[in-house]
PDB file of C-alpha atoms in Angstrom:
ATOM      1  CA  MET A 153    -100.551 -19.725 -40.747  1.00  0.00           C
ATOM      2  CA  PRO A 154    -101.478 -16.943 -38.169  1.00  0.00           C
ATOM      3  CA  THR A 155    -103.704 -14.018 -39.725  1.00  0.00           C
ATOM      4  CA  LYS A 156    -102.237 -11.304 -37.437  1.00  0.00           C
ATOM      5  CA  LYS A 157     -98.418 -10.660 -37.134  1.00  0.00           C
ATOM      6  CA  ILE A 158     -97.195 -11.956 -33.736  1.00  0.00           C
ATOM      7  CA  ASN A 159     -94.170 -10.093 -32.318  1.00  0.00           C
ATOM      8  CA  PHE A 160     -92.376 -10.015 -29.011  1.00  0.00           C
ATOM      9  CA  ASP A 161     -94.878  -7.189 -27.696  1.00  0.00           C
ATOM     10  CA  ALA A 162     -97.657  -9.947 -27.941  1.00  0.00           C
ATOM     11  CA  VAL A 163     -95.429 -12.440 -26.298  1.00  0.00           C
ATOM     12  CA  ARG A 164     -94.867 -10.060 -23.538  1.00  0.00           C
ATOM     13  CA  GLU A 165     -98.547  -9.324 -23.053  1.00  0.00           C
ATOM     14  CA  MET A 166     -99.320 -13.119 -22.819  1.00  0.00           C
ATOM     15  CA  ALA A 167     -96.433 -13.733 -20.347  1.00  0.00           C
ATOM     16  CA  LEU A 168     -97.142 -10.928 -18.076  1.00  0.00           C
ATOM     17  CA  ALA A 169    -100.723 -12.235 -17.459  1.00  0.00           C
ATOM     18  CA  LEU A 170     -99.035 -15.021 -15.554  1.00  0.00           C
ATOM     19  CA  PRO A 171     -97.965 -14.880 -11.759  1.00  0.00           C
ATOM     20  CA  GLY A 172     -94.738 -13.583 -11.285  1.00  0.00           C
ATOM     21  CA  VAL A 173     -93.529 -12.794 -14.719  1.00  0.00           C
ATOM     22  CA  GLU A 174     -91.620  -9.484 -15.187  1.00  0.00           C
ATOM     23  CA  SER A 175     -90.092  -7.748 -18.029  1.00  0.00           C
ATOM     24  CA  SER A 176     -86.195  -7.657 -17.973  1.00  0.00           C
ATOM     25  CA  THR A 177     -83.272  -7.852 -20.257  1.00  0.00           C
ATOM     26  CA  ILE A 178     -80.749 -10.493 -21.340  1.00  0.00           C
ATOM     27  CA  HIS A 179     -77.519  -9.494 -23.161  1.00  0.00           C
ATOM     28  CA  GLY A 180     -79.219  -6.103 -23.960  1.00  0.00           C
ATOM     29  CA  ALA A 181     -82.295  -7.675 -25.503  1.00  0.00           C
ATOM     30  CA  PRO A 182     -85.778  -7.754 -23.987  1.00  0.00           C
ATOM     31  CA  SER A 183     -86.767 -10.841 -22.147  1.00  0.00           C
ATOM     32  CA  LEU A 184     -89.264 -12.152 -19.662  1.00  0.00           C
ATOM     33  CA  LYS A 185     -88.281 -13.684 -16.359  1.00  0.00           C
ATOM     34  CA  VAL A 186     -89.950 -15.335 -13.361  1.00  0.00           C
ATOM     35  CA  ARG A 187     -88.231 -14.731 -10.004  1.00  0.00           C
ATOM     36  CA  GLY A 188     -85.062 -13.907 -12.027  1.00  0.00           C
ATOM     37  CA  LYS A 189     -85.117 -17.005 -14.267  1.00  0.00           C
ATOM     38  CA  LEU A 190     -85.347 -16.689 -17.962  1.00  0.00           C
ATOM     39  CA  LEU A 191     -88.707 -17.498 -19.349  1.00  0.00           C
ATOM     40  CA  CYS A 192     -88.291 -16.372 -23.007  1.00  0.00           C
ATOM     41  CA  CYS A 193     -86.522 -13.825 -25.082  1.00  0.00           C
ATOM     42  CA  PRO A 194     -86.035 -13.013 -28.716  1.00  0.00           C
ATOM     43  CA  ALA A 195     -83.626 -15.614 -30.069  1.00  0.00           C
ATOM     44  CA  ILE A 196     -80.698 -13.178 -30.633  1.00  0.00           C
ATOM     45  CA  HIS A 197     -77.895 -15.705 -31.496  1.00  0.00           C
ATOM     46  CA  ARG A 198     -76.738 -15.587 -34.961  1.00  0.00           C
ATOM     47  CA  SER A 199     -77.685 -19.124 -35.529  1.00  0.00           C
ATOM     48  CA  ALA A 200     -81.508 -18.391 -35.031  1.00  0.00           C
ATOM     49  CA  GLU A 201     -83.762 -17.394 -37.788  1.00  0.00           C
ATOM     50  CA  ALA A 202     -85.093 -13.830 -37.810  1.00  0.00           C
ATOM     51  CA  ASN A 203     -88.191 -13.273 -35.868  1.00  0.00           C
ATOM     52  CA  SER A 204     -87.573 -16.265 -33.799  1.00  0.00           C
ATOM     53  CA  LEU A 205     -88.445 -16.564 -29.909  1.00  0.00           C
ATOM     54  CA  ALA A 206     -86.357 -18.589 -27.449  1.00  0.00           C
ATOM     55  CA  VAL A 207     -88.517 -20.403 -24.946  1.00  0.00           C
ATOM     56  CA  ARG A 208     -87.235 -22.341 -22.029  1.00  0.00           C
ATOM     57  CA  ILE A 209     -88.947 -25.596 -21.975  1.00  0.00           C
ATOM     58  CA  ASP A 210     -88.131 -29.201 -20.861  1.00  0.00           C
ATOM     59  CA  PRO A 211     -85.974 -31.065 -23.533  1.00  0.00           C
ATOM     60  CA  VAL A 212     -88.520 -34.021 -23.901  1.00  0.00           C
ATOM     61  CA  ALA A 213     -91.209 -31.438 -24.695  1.00  0.00           C
ATOM     62  CA  ARG A 214     -88.957 -29.598 -27.021  1.00  0.00           C
ATOM     63  CA  ALA A 215     -88.192 -32.847 -29.156  1.00  0.00           C
ATOM     64  CA  ASN A 216     -92.026 -33.639 -29.182  1.00  0.00           C
ATOM     65  CA  LEU A 217     -92.751 -30.042 -30.340  1.00  0.00           C
ATOM     66  CA  ILE A 218     -90.016 -30.145 -33.009  1.00  0.00           C
ATOM     67  CA  GLU A 219     -91.204 -33.581 -34.238  1.00  0.00           C
ATOM     68  CA  ALA A 220     -94.845 -32.666 -34.382  1.00  0.00           C
ATOM     69  CA  ASN A 221     -94.448 -29.225 -35.947  1.00  0.00           C
ATOM     70  CA  PRO A 222     -90.892 -28.558 -37.443  1.00  0.00           C
ATOM     71  CA  GLU A 223     -92.266 -25.641 -39.565  1.00  0.00           C
ATOM     72  CA  VAL A 224     -92.793 -23.815 -36.095  1.00  0.00           C
ATOM     73  CA  PHE A 225     -90.364 -25.247 -33.716  1.00  0.00           C
ATOM     74  CA  TYR A 226     -86.644 -25.744 -34.070  1.00  0.00           C
ATOM     75  CA  VAL A 227     -83.213 -25.708 -32.333  1.00  0.00           C
ATOM     76  CA  THR A 228     -79.870 -24.803 -33.554  1.00  0.00           C
ATOM     77  CA  GLU A 229     -76.546 -26.206 -32.351  1.00  0.00           C
ATOM     78  CA  HIS A 230     -76.126 -22.963 -29.989  1.00  0.00           C
ATOM     79  CA  TYR A 231     -79.304 -23.824 -28.082  1.00  0.00           C
ATOM     80  CA  ARG A 232     -79.104 -27.679 -28.279  1.00  0.00           C
ATOM     81  CA  ASP A 233     -77.598 -27.960 -24.753  1.00  0.00           C
ATOM     82  CA  HIS A 234     -79.957 -25.727 -23.154  1.00  0.00           C
ATOM     83  CA  PRO A 235     -83.722 -26.381 -22.300  1.00  0.00           C
ATOM     84  CA  THR A 236     -84.863 -24.090 -25.050  1.00  0.00           C
ATOM     85  CA  VAL A 237     -87.099 -24.408 -28.071  1.00  0.00           C
ATOM     86  CA  LEU A 238     -86.800 -21.783 -30.895  1.00  0.00           C
ATOM     87  CA  VAL A 239     -90.163 -20.546 -32.283  1.00  0.00           C
ATOM     88  CA  ARG A 240     -90.849 -19.126 -35.700  1.00  0.00           C
ATOM     89  CA  LEU A 241     -93.167 -16.259 -34.655  1.00  0.00           C
ATOM     90  CA  SER A 242     -94.372 -15.959 -38.313  1.00  0.00           C
ATOM     91  CA  GLN A 243     -95.649 -19.608 -38.170  1.00  0.00           C
ATOM     92  CA  ILE A 244     -97.488 -19.848 -34.850  1.00  0.00           C
ATOM     93  CA  ASP A 245    -100.987 -18.925 -33.937  1.00  0.00           C
ATOM     94  CA  ARG A 246    -101.734 -16.989 -30.795  1.00  0.00           C
ATOM     95  CA  ARG A 247    -103.699 -20.000 -29.081  1.00  0.00           C
ATOM     96  CA  SER A 248    -100.563 -22.202 -29.511  1.00  0.00           C
ATOM     97  CA  LEU A 249     -98.221 -19.635 -28.360  1.00  0.00           C
ATOM     98  CA  ARG A 250    -100.189 -19.001 -25.215  1.00  0.00           C
ATOM     99  CA  GLY A 251    -100.071 -22.534 -24.576  1.00  0.00           C
ATOM    100  CA  LEU A 252     -96.383 -22.735 -25.005  1.00  0.00           C
ATOM    101  CA  VAL A 253     -95.705 -19.687 -22.712  1.00  0.00           C
ATOM    102  CA  ARG A 254     -97.849 -21.459 -20.043  1.00  0.00           C
ATOM    103  CA  MET A 255     -95.814 -24.502 -20.700  1.00  0.00           C
ATOM    104  CA  ALA A 256     -92.685 -22.585 -20.156  1.00  0.00           C
ATOM    105  CA  TRP A 257     -94.003 -21.020 -17.026  1.00  0.00           C
ATOM    106  CA  LYS A 258     -94.627 -24.301 -15.448  1.00  0.00           C
ATOM    107  CA  PHE A 259     -91.217 -25.547 -16.525  1.00  0.00           C
ATOM    108  CA  VAL A 260     -89.359 -22.452 -15.001  1.00  0.00           C
ATOM    109  CA  THR A 261     -91.484 -22.387 -11.852  1.00  0.00           C
ATOM    110  CA  GLY A 262     -91.357 -25.970 -11.237  1.00  0.00           C
ATOM    111  CA  ALA A 263     -95.130 -25.922 -10.907  1.00  0.00           C
ATOM    112  CA  ARG A 264     -96.612 -29.539 -10.826  1.00  0.00           C
ATOM    113  CA  THR A 265    -100.238 -28.486 -11.557  1.00  0.00           C
ATOM    114  CA  SER A 266    -101.614 -28.970 -15.043  1.00  0.00           C
ATOM    115  CA  ARG A 267    -103.442 -25.703 -14.655  1.00  0.00           C
ATOM    116  CA  VAL A 268    -101.676 -22.364 -14.657  1.00  0.00           C
ATOM    117  CA  PRO A 269    -103.411 -19.818 -12.417  1.00  0.00           C
ATOM    118  CA  SER A 270    -105.329 -17.221 -14.591  1.00  0.00           C
ATOM    119  CA  ALA A 271    -104.443 -13.582 -14.431  1.00  0.00           C
ATOM    120  CA  ASP A 272    -107.512 -12.578 -12.906  1.00  0.00           C
ATOM    121  CA  ARG A 273    -107.241 -15.133  -9.987  1.00  0.00           C
ATOM    122  CA  ARG A 274    -103.647 -13.861  -8.902  1.00  0.00           C
ATOM    123  CA  GLY A 275    -103.683 -12.930  -5.274  1.00  0.00           C
ATOM    124  CA  SER A 276    -107.214 -14.279  -4.623  1.00  0.00           C
ATOM    125  CA  ARG A 277    -107.731 -16.732  -1.655  1.00  0.00           C
ATOM    126  CA  PRO A 278    -109.023 -20.101  -2.414  1.00  0.00           C
ATOM    127  CA  SER A 279    -112.841 -20.243  -2.065  1.00  0.00           C
ATOM    128  CA  HIS A 280    -112.573 -22.581   0.927  1.00  0.00           C
ATOM    129  CA  ALA A 281    -110.650 -19.714   2.662  1.00  0.00           C
ATOM    130  CA  ARG A 282    -113.104 -17.026   1.958  1.00  0.00           C
ATOM    131  CA  LYS A 283    -115.792 -15.900   4.454  1.00  0.00           C
TER     132      LYS A 283
END
């Protein structure tokens, strides 16, 4: 169980470090998007547990996460037909959450790489292109 409380502000900080992520809203709630596509937001539907995060993710990855750790990850009927996993923020640690946000970023952007660019490398040219 995490030692320091994780809330949407912590999620926002992690996500905004990734290329193209911006703060936005969805149905009046805060959200994070990439090029206008939803990345994650507080799970606001009444079927979700309090303090849950809705994260866009591949449905196969969702099934694997829920099977591996149902105390942290779940889905309700409302979200079942969407590529979304629900996360109990009170049950996830920061490292796992950071990995999940990166996984979501890859899913939303269609990135085929296993490595997500780090925030400090955004906008930098590849080493072979430098003089």
